[in-house]
Amino acid sequence: MEMVNLKLYLENRCIIAENERLRERASALRRENLALLQNLSSRTAAVPEPGAGAA
């Protein structure tokens, strides 16, 4: 029974470690996505609309 518990404990620790790595990766991707969206927003705001200023 102790071996089963040890095996499950070690498997659980691996899952927790993988979960933490995935959380960190997701957080980094979210930050990158927000930066790209901000960059895109600033670029589209700088582009004049077609027909703007035309008389």
CSV table of C-alpha atoms in Angstrom, one decimal:
chain,number,residue,atom,x,y,z
A,1,MET,CA,0.0,0.0,0.0
A,2,GLU,CA,2.9,2.4,0.8
A,3,MET,CA,4.3,1.8,-2.7
A,4,VAL,CA,1.0,2.7,-4.3
A,5,ASN,CA,0.8,5.9,-2.2
A,6,LEU,CA,4.3,6.8,-3.1
A,7,LYS,CA,3.7,6.3,-6.8
A,8,LEU,CA,0.5,8.4,-6.7
A,9,TYR,CA,2.3,11.1,-4.7
A,10,LEU,CA,5.1,11.3,-7.2
A,11,GLU,CA,2.7,11.3,-10.1
A,12,ASN,CA,0.7,14.1,-8.4
A,13,ARG,CA,3.9,16.1,-7.9
A,14,CYS,CA,4.8,15.8,-11.6
A,15,ILE,CA,1.3,16.9,-12.5
A,16,ILE,CA,1.5,19.9,-10.2
A,17,ALA,CA,4.9,20.9,-11.6
A,18,GLU,CA,3.6,20.6,-15.2
A,19,ASN,CA,0.6,22.6,-14.3
A,20,GLU,CA,2.8,25.4,-12.9
A,21,ARG,CA,4.9,25.4,-16.1
A,22,LEU,CA,1.8,25.6,-18.2
A,23,ARG,CA,0.4,28.5,-16.0
A,24,GLU,CA,3.7,30.4,-16.5
A,25,ARG,CA,3.6,29.8,-20.3
A,26,ALA,CA,0.0,30.9,-20.5
A,27,SER,CA,0.8,34.0,-18.5
A,28,ALA,CA,3.7,34.8,-20.9
A,29,LEU,CA,1.5,34.2,-23.9
A,30,ARG,CA,-1.2,36.5,-22.5
A,31,ARG,CA,1.3,39.3,-21.9
A,32,GLU,CA,2.7,38.8,-25.4
A,33,ASN,CA,-0.9,38.9,-26.8
A,34,LEU,CA,-1.7,42.1,-25.0
A,35,ALA,CA,1.5,43.8,-26.2
A,36,LEU,CA,0.7,42.7,-29.8
A,37,LEU,CA,-2.9,44.0,-29.5
A,38,GLN,CA,-1.7,47.3,-28.1
A,39,ASN,CA,0.8,47.6,-31.0
A,40,LEU,CA,-1.9,46.8,-33.5
A,41,SER,CA,-4.2,49.3,-31.9
A,42,SER,CA,-1.6,52.1,-32.0
A,43,ARG,CA,-0.9,51.3,-35.7
A,44,THR,CA,-4.5,51.3,-36.7
A,45,ALA,CA,-5.1,54.5,-34.8
A,46,ALA,CA,-2.3,56.2,-36.7
A,47,VAL,CA,-3.7,55.2,-40.1
A,48,PRO,CA,-6.1,57.8,-41.4
A,49,GLU,CA,-9.5,56.6,-42.5
A,50,PRO,CA,-10.2,56.6,-46.3
A,51,GLY,CA,-11.8,59.8,-47.4
A,52,ALA,CA,-10.8,61.7,-44.2
A,53,GLY,CA,-10.0,65.2,-45.1
A,54,ALA,CA,-11.2,64.9,-48.7
A,55,ALA,CA,-13.5,67.7,-49.8
